[in-house]
Amino acid sequence: MKSVAGKVVFAALSVLYPVLVFCGLEFWGLSPRRLSLMLIGLAFVHFFNVTRERAKDAEGTGRANVVKNISLLVLMLMCGALAFFADNILFLKFYPVMVNLSLLCFFAFTLWKKPSFAFRMANLGDKTLRVSPERPFVERYCDRVTMVWCAFFVVNASVALATALVGSERMWTLYNGLISYILIGILSAVEFMVRKIMQNKLHSYVPVCELLRDSRPDGAVVCFDGESVRTWADFVSDVSKVRRFLESSEKRPWILHCEDSYFFIVALLSMLQSGRKAMVTANRQEAFIKEIKKPEYGFITDTPFGDASAGAIQIQDILAGPAVEPLWNAFDKNAAEMVMFTSGTTGEPKSVPKRFSQFENELYELVKVFGDDWLGRKVYSTVNHHHIYGLLFTVLLPTATGLPFRRHRIDYPSELVSIAGEKAVIASSPAYLKRLAADTDKPIDFKYTPIIYSSGGPLPEEVARKCEGITGYWTMEIYGSTETGGIAYRQSKNGPVWKPFEVCKMSIGENDCLNVKSSYILEPEGFTTGDLVEIYDDGRFLLKGRADSIVKIEEKRISLPEVENRLKQTGLVQDVRVVPMVGNRQYLAAAIVLNAEGREKFKDQPKLEINNFFKKHLAQFIENTVSPKKWRYLEELPQDTQGKIKMRDIQALFGIPESPNFKILKMRREPGMVTLKLVFPETSDFYNGHFPSFKLLPAVAQVDMTVMLAQALLGTPDTVARIQRTKFSYPILPNVPAILEMTYKAETSKLSFSYTLEEGRPLSGGTLVFSGDENA
């Protein structure tokens, strides 16, 4: 209490000091010598405060406060002593100058020894700032505020000095006893208003597990789809409905697959808040669902997809029910359980158990690194939110930061034009960006430059450069996996090296592969990836291919990435994968996507000449015995919906005998399903003898092609028992690409197929029953 009283007395006397000096001279008839005793007394009050608070200062504002207090005390005693012995009022007028200079030194010192004084004051009002991902943003703002105050103290001290040296006592008193205080008030008011504006620009980041009913305004937009929006009030209501449904049944794990991002996050939060384990899967093939679904498991979806979704609960049916009382609470991130599924590079689905704390820790890191880029933006996606990258960037991050997100994915590059007027963050993939680069000839006139991320595989620098020309932004790539979360990031314009996130600690582990430890990897020993790596002294690293990319051909060790890089050195290759094949002997095969220069160079040239060109180039670097023996030239490498290129899919492509009668341009393969882009040249034998004046692909050839490709890519039986249904709506013409989609159900031995044009027009389709189930 004594300390507080001393501070109050010192503050009151300091504020009233100019008025007391003026009254003493004008009205009380006091001499400068007598008035100097007031300044000396004020110095002793300050000395009392300094000695009482010194220990506390050392722990709080630190040396800056100590230096300020002692300097001011010395100056006060000096001016008081000079005024006493000289009996001169001038020395008493220096006190406001000394106060301003001491405050200037103090504020400036905190800019040198961070954090700044303004940030320390902000932290008193919000203790979470020191550990918030918004801290860098707040610190920069507080630094600017502190610099403004430093400038003010310089100006105020200069004016105070001028009034002391050349102004009258009345002018000195008016400025230092009134005007300077008014200026301080005006500056404080302006800073308060600016601070409120800046607070509105903050991300409003709240960990998902700590979100409460009133964390957002009721009218805040959560998601949108065209003109339709869902607000925070709608979100709370919908989560409450699904929670009550879940809690009305026994506590059990729930499989979750919702194509609509809004339905997905509603169901996910309902599960987490009610203590249910969420099993998030993008794979909805019947065989896979049967593999992971136990009798006691529940299943929530928004999209019926055949027998695999039998017995699943439609989330739309739950939300269509009557309104319920809001049911919302924070949940324990360390106890909340999830399971994600990944196929990595093998193609075999694998479950990856997760604690929600792993996602929260990664969200924190992402907001800390990229958060400033997202201010005032909307979130769009071209990727699936059932995989970890899409889950984090397109669902959880918007929920945590309060950014509106679009409910449905952007599927085609042409759709980007429709959002050119928006401030957008786009979570994309190499597959989408490659299509954007290939299909777009001129820049898109974005009103605001979009922020674009890519993950799921390396993005060729050439594609990133072309996309920058189209969008104005050089894509930010994220490297990581389902097991590790995000590990590092880069923009390839700065080179091929990766910069790890601050919480990720890199080392070289078993077999020279990258080992990662981070706050979102639970295992204390970290996780060892399958990627070969070179780590630099500054912590950045270079990926050098996968450990399984070193193979033996003719007893010679060869690096597949080395062959790929040599092919890219021609300047004619946009993308390439080299894979080992096993026949009578092991050999290499290369799947190549030519860039614009390559397509122009090899236009109308026979395939043999193209092969020979690349063989001749490789002969400069590698022996002929390990040079690829088979070649395919595609529009796009085989990949899944996440843009991941799997070795076994490319090997399956080379397992299809090459034929002059057809050409495969693209392939996408998921368990039980494959989509191909095919073209039948005019010279194809399929057209011989059929309508010479108007060539079209015979129905028998379409069925035969379907059977051959299904056996090679889906593992169907060798014999077709019967054709259950066929329909031929429109002819397949020479040199016109056709999309063949095939879905095989092993339980019934049924293969459904359809041919369509690229724009979606149906050509033909049907159902074939193989010999595995002739009575189906």
Coordinates of C-alpha atoms in Angstrom, one line a residue, residues 335-567:
A335 CA -8.2 -37.6 -25.5
A336 CA -10.0 -37.0 -28.8
E337 CA -9.2 -39.8 -31.2
M338 CA -9.2 -39.9 -35.0
V339 CA -8.1 -42.4 -37.6
M340 CA -7.0 -41.4 -41.1
F341 CA -6.2 -43.7 -44.0
T342 CA -3.3 -43.4 -46.4
S343 CA -1.9 -45.4 -49.3
G344 CA 1.3 -43.5 -49.6
T345 CA 3.4 -44.7 -52.5
T346 CA 2.4 -48.3 -52.1
G347 CA -1.3 -48.2 -53.0
E348 CA -2.2 -50.4 -50.0
P349 CA -4.6 -48.6 -47.6
K350 CA -3.2 -48.1 -44.1
S351 CA -4.8 -46.8 -41.0
V352 CA -3.0 -44.0 -39.1
P353 CA -4.3 -43.4 -35.6
K354 CA -4.2 -39.7 -34.5
R355 CA -4.8 -37.7 -31.4
F356 CA -6.5 -34.3 -32.1
S357 CA -3.7 -32.6 -30.2
Q358 CA -1.5 -33.4 -33.2
F359 CA -3.8 -31.5 -35.5
E360 CA -4.0 -28.6 -33.1
N361 CA -0.2 -28.3 -32.8
E362 CA 0.1 -28.3 -36.5
L363 CA -2.7 -25.7 -36.9
Y364 CA -0.8 -23.4 -34.5
E365 CA 2.4 -23.7 -36.6
L366 CA 0.6 -23.1 -39.9
V367 CA -1.1 -20.0 -38.5
K368 CA 2.2 -18.7 -37.1
V369 CA 4.0 -19.1 -40.5
F370 CA 1.2 -18.3 -43.0
G371 CA -1.5 -16.6 -41.0
D372 CA -0.7 -13.0 -42.2
D373 CA -1.3 -14.1 -45.8
W374 CA -4.9 -15.2 -45.0
L375 CA -6.3 -11.9 -43.6
G376 CA -9.7 -11.1 -45.0
R377 CA -9.6 -14.0 -47.5
K378 CA -11.9 -16.9 -48.4
V379 CA -10.7 -20.5 -48.6
Y380 CA -11.1 -22.6 -51.7
S381 CA -10.0 -26.1 -52.4
T382 CA -9.2 -28.4 -55.3
V383 CA -8.3 -31.3 -53.0
N384 CA -10.1 -33.9 -50.9
H385 CA -10.6 -32.9 -47.2
H386 CA -10.5 -36.6 -46.1
H387 CA -6.7 -36.5 -46.5
I388 CA -4.5 -34.7 -43.9
Y389 CA -3.5 -31.8 -46.1
G390 CA -7.1 -31.1 -47.3
L391 CA -8.4 -31.6 -43.7
L392 CA -6.0 -29.1 -42.3
F393 CA -6.0 -26.4 -44.9
T394 CA -9.6 -26.5 -46.1
V395 CA -11.6 -27.4 -43.0
L396 CA -9.8 -27.1 -39.7
L397 CA -7.8 -23.9 -40.5
P398 CA -11.0 -22.0 -41.6
T399 CA -12.8 -23.2 -38.5
A400 CA -10.0 -22.1 -36.2
T401 CA -9.4 -18.8 -37.8
G402 CA -12.9 -17.8 -38.7
L403 CA -12.3 -17.6 -42.5
P404 CA -15.2 -18.6 -44.7
F405 CA -14.7 -21.7 -46.9
R406 CA -16.4 -23.0 -50.0
R407 CA -18.4 -26.1 -49.4
H408 CA -17.4 -27.9 -52.6
R409 CA -14.1 -28.4 -54.4
I410 CA -13.0 -26.6 -57.5
D411 CA -12.8 -29.4 -60.0
Y412 CA -11.7 -27.8 -63.3
P413 CA -9.1 -25.1 -64.0
S414 CA -11.7 -23.1 -65.9
E415 CA -13.6 -22.5 -62.6
L416 CA -10.8 -20.2 -61.3
V417 CA -12.1 -17.4 -63.5
S418 CA -15.3 -17.4 -61.5
I419 CA -13.4 -16.5 -58.3
A420 CA -11.1 -13.9 -59.9
G421 CA -12.9 -11.1 -58.0
E422 CA -12.4 -12.7 -54.6
K423 CA -9.5 -12.5 -52.1
A424 CA -8.8 -16.2 -52.1
V425 CA -6.6 -18.8 -50.4
I426 CA -6.5 -21.9 -52.6
A427 CA -5.4 -25.3 -51.3
S428 CA -4.4 -27.2 -54.4
S429 CA -2.3 -30.1 -55.6
P430 CA 0.3 -30.8 -58.3
A431 CA -2.3 -32.7 -60.4
Y432 CA -4.6 -29.7 -60.5
L433 CA -1.8 -27.2 -61.1
K434 CA -0.4 -29.3 -64.0
R435 CA -3.8 -29.2 -65.6
L436 CA -4.1 -25.5 -65.1
A437 CA -0.7 -25.0 -66.7
A438 CA -1.6 -27.2 -69.6
D439 CA -5.1 -25.9 -70.3
T440 CA -4.7 -22.2 -69.7
D441 CA -3.1 -20.0 -72.4
K442 CA -3.4 -16.6 -70.8
P443 CA -3.3 -15.0 -67.4
I444 CA -6.4 -14.9 -65.3
D445 CA -7.4 -11.3 -64.3
F446 CA -7.4 -11.7 -60.6
K447 CA -8.5 -8.6 -58.7
Y448 CA -6.5 -9.8 -55.7
T449 CA -3.5 -12.1 -56.2
P450 CA -4.5 -15.5 -54.8
I451 CA -2.5 -17.4 -52.2
I452 CA -1.9 -20.9 -53.6
Y453 CA -0.6 -24.0 -51.7
S454 CA 0.2 -27.4 -53.1
S455 CA 0.9 -30.7 -51.4
G456 CA 0.8 -34.4 -52.3
G457 CA 4.0 -34.5 -54.4
P458 CA 6.7 -32.3 -55.9
L459 CA 5.5 -29.6 -58.2
P460 CA 7.8 -29.2 -61.2
E461 CA 9.4 -25.8 -61.3
E462 CA 8.3 -25.3 -64.9
V463 CA 4.6 -25.8 -63.8
A464 CA 5.1 -23.5 -60.8
R465 CA 6.5 -20.8 -63.2
K466 CA 3.7 -21.1 -65.7
C467 CA 1.1 -21.0 -62.9
E468 CA 2.7 -17.9 -61.5
G469 CA 2.2 -16.3 -65.0
I470 CA -1.4 -17.3 -64.9
T471 CA -2.3 -16.4 -61.3
G472 CA 0.4 -13.9 -60.3
Y473 CA 1.5 -16.1 -57.3
W474 CA 4.4 -18.6 -57.2
T475 CA 2.9 -21.7 -55.5
M476 CA 3.9 -22.4 -51.9
E477 CA 4.6 -26.2 -51.6
I478 CA 4.1 -28.1 -48.4
Y479 CA 6.1 -31.4 -47.8
G480 CA 4.8 -33.9 -45.4
S481 CA 2.7 -37.1 -44.9
T482 CA -0.2 -38.4 -43.0
E483 CA 2.1 -39.9 -40.4
T484 CA 4.3 -36.8 -40.0
G485 CA 2.0 -33.9 -40.8
G486 CA 3.6 -30.9 -42.5
I487 CA 7.4 -31.0 -42.3
A488 CA 8.6 -28.2 -44.5
Y489 CA 7.7 -25.6 -47.2
R490 CA 9.3 -23.9 -50.2
Q491 CA 8.7 -21.8 -53.3
S492 CA 10.7 -23.5 -56.0
K493 CA 11.7 -20.1 -57.5
N494 CA 14.1 -19.9 -54.5
G495 CA 15.6 -23.3 -55.4
P496 CA 14.9 -26.9 -54.6
V497 CA 15.7 -26.8 -50.9
W498 CA 13.0 -27.1 -48.2
K499 CA 12.7 -25.0 -45.1
P500 CA 11.4 -27.0 -42.1
F501 CA 8.7 -25.6 -39.8
E502 CA 10.2 -24.3 -36.6
V503 CA 8.9 -27.2 -34.5
C504 CA 10.3 -29.9 -36.9
K505 CA 13.7 -31.2 -36.0
M506 CA 15.5 -32.9 -38.8
S507 CA 18.1 -35.6 -38.7
I508 CA 19.3 -38.5 -40.9
G509 CA 18.0 -41.8 -39.7
E510 CA 18.0 -45.4 -40.9
N511 CA 19.2 -46.0 -44.4
D512 CA 20.1 -42.3 -44.8
C513 CA 16.4 -41.4 -44.7
L514 CA 14.9 -38.3 -43.2
N515 CA 13.9 -38.5 -39.5
V516 CA 11.5 -35.9 -38.2
K517 CA 10.6 -35.0 -34.6
S518 CA 7.9 -32.4 -34.0
S519 CA 5.2 -31.3 -31.6
Y520 CA 2.7 -33.2 -33.8
I521 CA 4.5 -36.5 -33.9
L522 CA 3.7 -38.4 -30.7
E523 CA 6.6 -40.9 -30.8
P524 CA 9.6 -39.6 -28.9
E525 CA 12.0 -41.2 -31.4
G526 CA 10.2 -39.3 -34.2
F527 CA 9.2 -40.8 -37.6
T528 CA 11.6 -41.9 -40.2
T529 CA 10.4 -41.3 -43.7
G530 CA 11.3 -43.2 -46.9
D531 CA 13.0 -40.1 -48.4
L532 CA 16.7 -39.8 -48.9
V533 CA 17.9 -36.4 -47.8
E534 CA 20.8 -34.0 -47.5
I535 CA 20.6 -31.6 -44.6
Y536 CA 22.4 -28.3 -44.7
D537 CA 24.0 -26.4 -41.8
D538 CA 21.2 -23.9 -41.6
G539 CA 18.6 -26.7 -41.1
R540 CA 17.2 -26.6 -44.6
F541 CA 17.4 -29.9 -46.6
L542 CA 17.3 -31.3 -50.1
L543 CA 15.2 -34.3 -51.0
K544 CA 17.2 -36.8 -53.1
G545 CA 14.5 -39.4 -53.9
R546 CA 13.1 -42.3 -52.0
A547 CA 15.1 -45.1 -50.5
D548 CA 13.2 -47.6 -52.7
S549 CA 14.2 -45.6 -55.8
I550 CA 17.6 -47.3 -55.9
V551 CA 17.3 -50.5 -57.9
K552 CA 19.6 -53.0 -59.5
I553 CA 19.5 -53.5 -63.3
E554 CA 21.8 -56.1 -64.8
E555 CA 23.6 -56.1 -61.4
K556 CA 24.2 -52.4 -61.6
R557 CA 22.8 -50.0 -59.1
I558 CA 20.9 -47.1 -60.6
S559 CA 19.0 -44.2 -59.0
L560 CA 15.6 -43.7 -60.6
P561 CA 15.5 -40.0 -59.7
E562 CA 18.9 -39.6 -61.5
V563 CA 17.4 -41.0 -64.7
E564 CA 14.4 -38.8 -64.3
N565 CA 16.5 -35.7 -63.8
R566 CA 18.7 -36.5 -66.8
L567 CA 15.5 -36.7 -69.0

